[in-house]
Amino acid sequence: HVQLVESGGGSVQTGGSLRLSCGASGYTNRFNCMGWFRQAPGKEREGVARIYTGEGSTYYADSVKGRFTVSRDHAENTVYLEMNSLKSEDAARYFCTATYGTSDSYNYWGQGTQVTVSS
């Protein structure tokens, strides 16, 4: 039974930084792609970033380009999201996701970690 567990959320002021981590347990093979989504109250879930863990190719939503960095520890099936210059609109619950396939077929989701940004 694969489980993804996020950590690193919290409260920061505008302009601050946070680093989210997501580790997997109960797996036997390394994920091909891992990513981060977020959802704020009353809003649609939004894809934030993803990384193909083998080759390291990344994708970022336009809203976070230049401020967020996704990285991975391929051997440990772990993905990170470094978030800098945080804005109030970044406040949301952030979910880690993973797949053995491609980024259009995420199979596993974490419970999420809350990010609050205050001015």
PDB file of C-alpha atoms in Angstrom:
ATOM      1  CA  HIS A   1       0.000   0.000   0.000  1.00  0.00           C
ATOM      2  CA  VAL A   2       1.736   3.170  -1.222  1.00  0.00           C
ATOM      3  CA  GLN A   3       1.492   6.240   0.967  1.00  0.00           C
ATOM      4  CA  LEU A   4       2.739   9.742   0.278  1.00  0.00           C
ATOM      5  CA  VAL A   5       3.397  11.960   3.264  1.00  0.00           C
ATOM      6  CA  GLU A   6       3.993  15.686   2.949  1.00  0.00           C
ATOM      7  CA  SER A   7       5.729  17.902   5.462  1.00  0.00           C
ATOM      8  CA  GLY A   8       7.075  21.413   5.689  1.00  0.00           C
ATOM      9  CA  GLY A   9       3.949  23.491   5.478  1.00  0.00           C
ATOM     10  CA  GLY A  10       3.327  26.356   7.837  1.00  0.00           C
ATOM     11  CA  SER A  11       2.742  30.061   8.139  1.00  0.00           C
ATOM     12  CA  VAL A  12       5.008  32.678   6.648  1.00  0.00           C
ATOM     13  CA  GLN A  13       4.836  36.329   5.837  1.00  0.00           C
ATOM     14  CA  THR A  14       4.634  37.656   2.329  1.00  0.00           C
ATOM     15  CA  GLY A  15       8.025  37.351   0.715  1.00  0.00           C
ATOM     16  CA  GLY A  16       9.038  34.461   2.922  1.00  0.00           C
ATOM     17  CA  SER A  17      10.093  30.940   2.020  1.00  0.00           C
ATOM     18  CA  LEU A  18       9.071  27.400   2.794  1.00  0.00           C
ATOM     19  CA  ARG A  19      10.330  24.013   1.711  1.00  0.00           C
ATOM     20  CA  LEU A  20       7.874  21.192   1.307  1.00  0.00           C
ATOM     21  CA  SER A  21       8.925  17.569   1.312  1.00  0.00           C
ATOM     22  CA  CYS A  22       7.096  14.458   0.244  1.00  0.00           C
ATOM     23  CA  GLY A  23       8.235  10.945   0.918  1.00  0.00           C
ATOM     24  CA  ALA A  24       6.767   7.641  -0.093  1.00  0.00           C
ATOM     25  CA  SER A  25       6.389   4.467   1.862  1.00  0.00           C
ATOM     26  CA  GLY A  26       5.083   1.039   1.041  1.00  0.00           C
ATOM     27  CA  TYR A  27       6.528   1.067  -2.452  1.00  0.00           C
ATOM     28  CA  THR A  28       8.830  -1.249  -4.264  1.00  0.00           C
ATOM     29  CA  ASN A  29       9.626   0.720  -7.418  1.00  0.00           C
ATOM     30  CA  ARG A  30      10.662   4.317  -7.962  1.00  0.00           C
ATOM     31  CA  PHE A  31       8.042   6.672  -9.287  1.00  0.00           C
ATOM     32  CA  ASN A  32       8.514   8.007 -12.791  1.00  0.00           C
ATOM     33  CA  CYS A  33       6.926  11.362 -12.070  1.00  0.00           C
ATOM     34  CA  MET A  34       6.183  13.255  -8.885  1.00  0.00           C
ATOM     35  CA  GLY A  35       4.460  16.564  -8.522  1.00  0.00           C
ATOM     36  CA  TRP A  36       2.720  19.141  -6.421  1.00  0.00           C
ATOM     37  CA  PHE A  37      -0.802  20.470  -6.662  1.00  0.00           C
ATOM     38  CA  ARG A  38      -2.511  23.025  -4.493  1.00  0.00           C
ATOM     39  CA  GLN A  39      -6.039  23.973  -3.655  1.00  0.00           C
ATOM     40  CA  ALA A  40      -7.282  27.067  -1.917  1.00  0.00           C
ATOM     41  CA  PRO A  41     -10.778  27.334  -0.432  1.00  0.00           C
ATOM     42  CA  GLY A  42     -13.343  27.897  -3.142  1.00  0.00           C
ATOM     43  CA  LYS A  43     -10.845  27.377  -5.937  1.00  0.00           C
ATOM     44  CA  GLU A  44     -10.038  24.595  -8.356  1.00  0.00           C
ATOM     45  CA  ARG A  45      -7.100  22.334  -7.689  1.00  0.00           C
ATOM     46  CA  GLU A  46      -4.093  23.674  -9.535  1.00  0.00           C
ATOM     47  CA  GLY A  47      -1.011  21.878 -10.759  1.00  0.00           C
ATOM     48  CA  VAL A  48       2.016  23.714  -9.390  1.00  0.00           C
ATOM     49  CA  ALA A  49       5.084  21.762 -10.450  1.00  0.00           C
ATOM     50  CA  ARG A  50       6.227  18.327 -11.416  1.00  0.00           C
ATOM     51  CA  ILE A  51       9.417  16.474 -12.111  1.00  0.00           C
ATOM     52  CA  TYR A  52      10.238  13.341 -14.015  1.00  0.00           C
ATOM     53  CA  THR A  53      12.410  11.693 -11.444  1.00  0.00           C
ATOM     54  CA  GLY A  54      14.773   9.849 -13.742  1.00  0.00           C
ATOM     55  CA  GLU A  55      15.712  12.535 -16.260  1.00  0.00           C
ATOM     56  CA  GLY A  56      14.926  15.480 -14.002  1.00  0.00           C
ATOM     57  CA  SER A  57      12.773  17.436 -16.449  1.00  0.00           C
ATOM     58  CA  THR A  58      10.446  19.865 -14.725  1.00  0.00           C
ATOM     59  CA  TYR A  59       7.258  21.794 -15.298  1.00  0.00           C
ATOM     60  CA  TYR A  60       5.982  24.842 -13.441  1.00  0.00           C
ATOM     61  CA  ALA A  61       2.712  26.682 -13.503  1.00  0.00           C
ATOM     62  CA  ASP A  62       3.147  30.213 -14.793  1.00  0.00           C
ATOM     63  CA  SER A  63       2.048  31.578 -11.443  1.00  0.00           C
ATOM     64  CA  VAL A  64       5.089  30.105  -9.663  1.00  0.00           C
ATOM     65  CA  LYS A  65       7.809  30.223 -12.302  1.00  0.00           C
ATOM     66  CA  GLY A  66      10.963  31.841 -11.019  1.00  0.00           C
ATOM     67  CA  ARG A  67       9.863  31.499  -7.397  1.00  0.00           C
ATOM     68  CA  PHE A  68       9.338  27.782  -6.845  1.00  0.00           C
ATOM     69  CA  THR A  69      11.775  24.964  -7.488  1.00  0.00           C
ATOM     70  CA  VAL A  70      10.883  21.294  -7.596  1.00  0.00           C
ATOM     71  CA  SER A  71      13.583  18.715  -7.005  1.00  0.00           C
ATOM     72  CA  ARG A  72      13.825  15.060  -6.140  1.00  0.00           C
ATOM     73  CA  ASP A  73      15.879  12.420  -4.492  1.00  0.00           C
ATOM     74  CA  HIS A  74      15.361   9.692  -7.052  1.00  0.00           C
ATOM     75  CA  ALA A  75      16.870   6.992  -4.893  1.00  0.00           C
ATOM     76  CA  GLU A  76      14.623   7.844  -1.977  1.00  0.00           C
ATOM     77  CA  ASN A  77      11.408   8.437  -3.950  1.00  0.00           C
ATOM     78  CA  THR A  78      11.213  11.867  -2.401  1.00  0.00           C
ATOM     79  CA  VAL A  79      10.197  15.147  -3.956  1.00  0.00           C
ATOM     80  CA  TYR A  80      10.711  18.668  -2.650  1.00  0.00           C
ATOM     81  CA  LEU A  81       9.181  22.028  -3.405  1.00  0.00           C
ATOM     82  CA  GLU A  82      11.238  25.071  -2.516  1.00  0.00           C
ATOM     83  CA  MET A  83       8.961  28.081  -2.385  1.00  0.00           C
ATOM     84  CA  ASN A  84      10.441  31.563  -2.309  1.00  0.00           C
ATOM     85  CA  SER A  85       8.984  35.067  -2.498  1.00  0.00           C
ATOM     86  CA  LEU A  86       5.679  33.739  -1.302  1.00  0.00           C
ATOM     87  CA  LYS A  87       2.583  35.747  -2.088  1.00  0.00           C
ATOM     88  CA  SER A  88      -0.822  35.759  -0.475  1.00  0.00           C
ATOM     89  CA  GLU A  89      -2.202  33.934  -3.499  1.00  0.00           C
ATOM     90  CA  ASP A  90       0.150  31.022  -2.795  1.00  0.00           C
ATOM     91  CA  ALA A  91      -1.768  30.206   0.360  1.00  0.00           C
ATOM     92  CA  ALA A  92      -3.410  26.816  -0.118  1.00  0.00           C
ATOM     93  CA  ARG A  93      -3.261  23.202   0.838  1.00  0.00           C
ATOM     94  CA  TYR A  94      -0.422  21.594  -1.089  1.00  0.00           C
ATOM     95  CA  PHE A  95      -0.685  17.990  -2.183  1.00  0.00           C
ATOM     96  CA  CYS A  96       2.060  15.691  -3.311  1.00  0.00           C
ATOM     97  CA  THR A  97       1.298  13.267  -6.081  1.00  0.00           C
ATOM     98  CA  ALA A  98       3.152  10.503  -7.861  1.00  0.00           C
ATOM     99  CA  THR A  99       2.842   8.041 -10.683  1.00  0.00           C
ATOM    100  CA  TYR A 100       4.738   5.189 -12.225  1.00  0.00           C
ATOM    101  CA  GLY A 101       3.448   6.524 -15.549  1.00  0.00           C
ATOM    102  CA  THR A 102       3.284  10.019 -16.961  1.00  0.00           C
ATOM    103  CA  SER A 103       2.089  13.316 -15.548  1.00  0.00           C
ATOM    104  CA  ASP A 104      -1.424  12.814 -16.938  1.00  0.00           C
ATOM    105  CA  SER A 105      -1.926   9.718 -14.835  1.00  0.00           C
ATOM    106  CA  TYR A 106      -1.189  10.417 -11.200  1.00  0.00           C
ATOM    107  CA  ASN A 107      -2.114   7.406  -9.113  1.00  0.00           C
ATOM    108  CA  TYR A 108      -1.094   8.384  -5.609  1.00  0.00           C
ATOM    109  CA  TRP A 109      -1.862  11.423  -3.509  1.00  0.00           C
ATOM    110  CA  GLY A 110      -0.822  12.638  -0.102  1.00  0.00           C
ATOM    111  CA  GLN A 111      -3.114  14.164   2.485  1.00  0.00           C
ATOM    112  CA  GLY A 112      -1.708  17.614   1.936  1.00  0.00           C
ATOM    113  CA  THR A 113       0.103  20.210   3.966  1.00  0.00           C
ATOM    114  CA  GLN A 114      -1.214  23.691   4.646  1.00  0.00           C
ATOM    115  CA  VAL A 115       0.636  26.817   3.575  1.00  0.00           C
ATOM    116  CA  THR A 116      -0.525  30.131   4.981  1.00  0.00           C
ATOM    117  CA  VAL A 117       0.878  33.443   3.783  1.00  0.00           C
ATOM    118  CA  SER A 118       0.132  36.582   5.713  1.00  0.00           C
ATOM    119  CA  SER A 119       0.988  40.184   5.003  1.00  0.00           C
TER     120      SER A 119
END
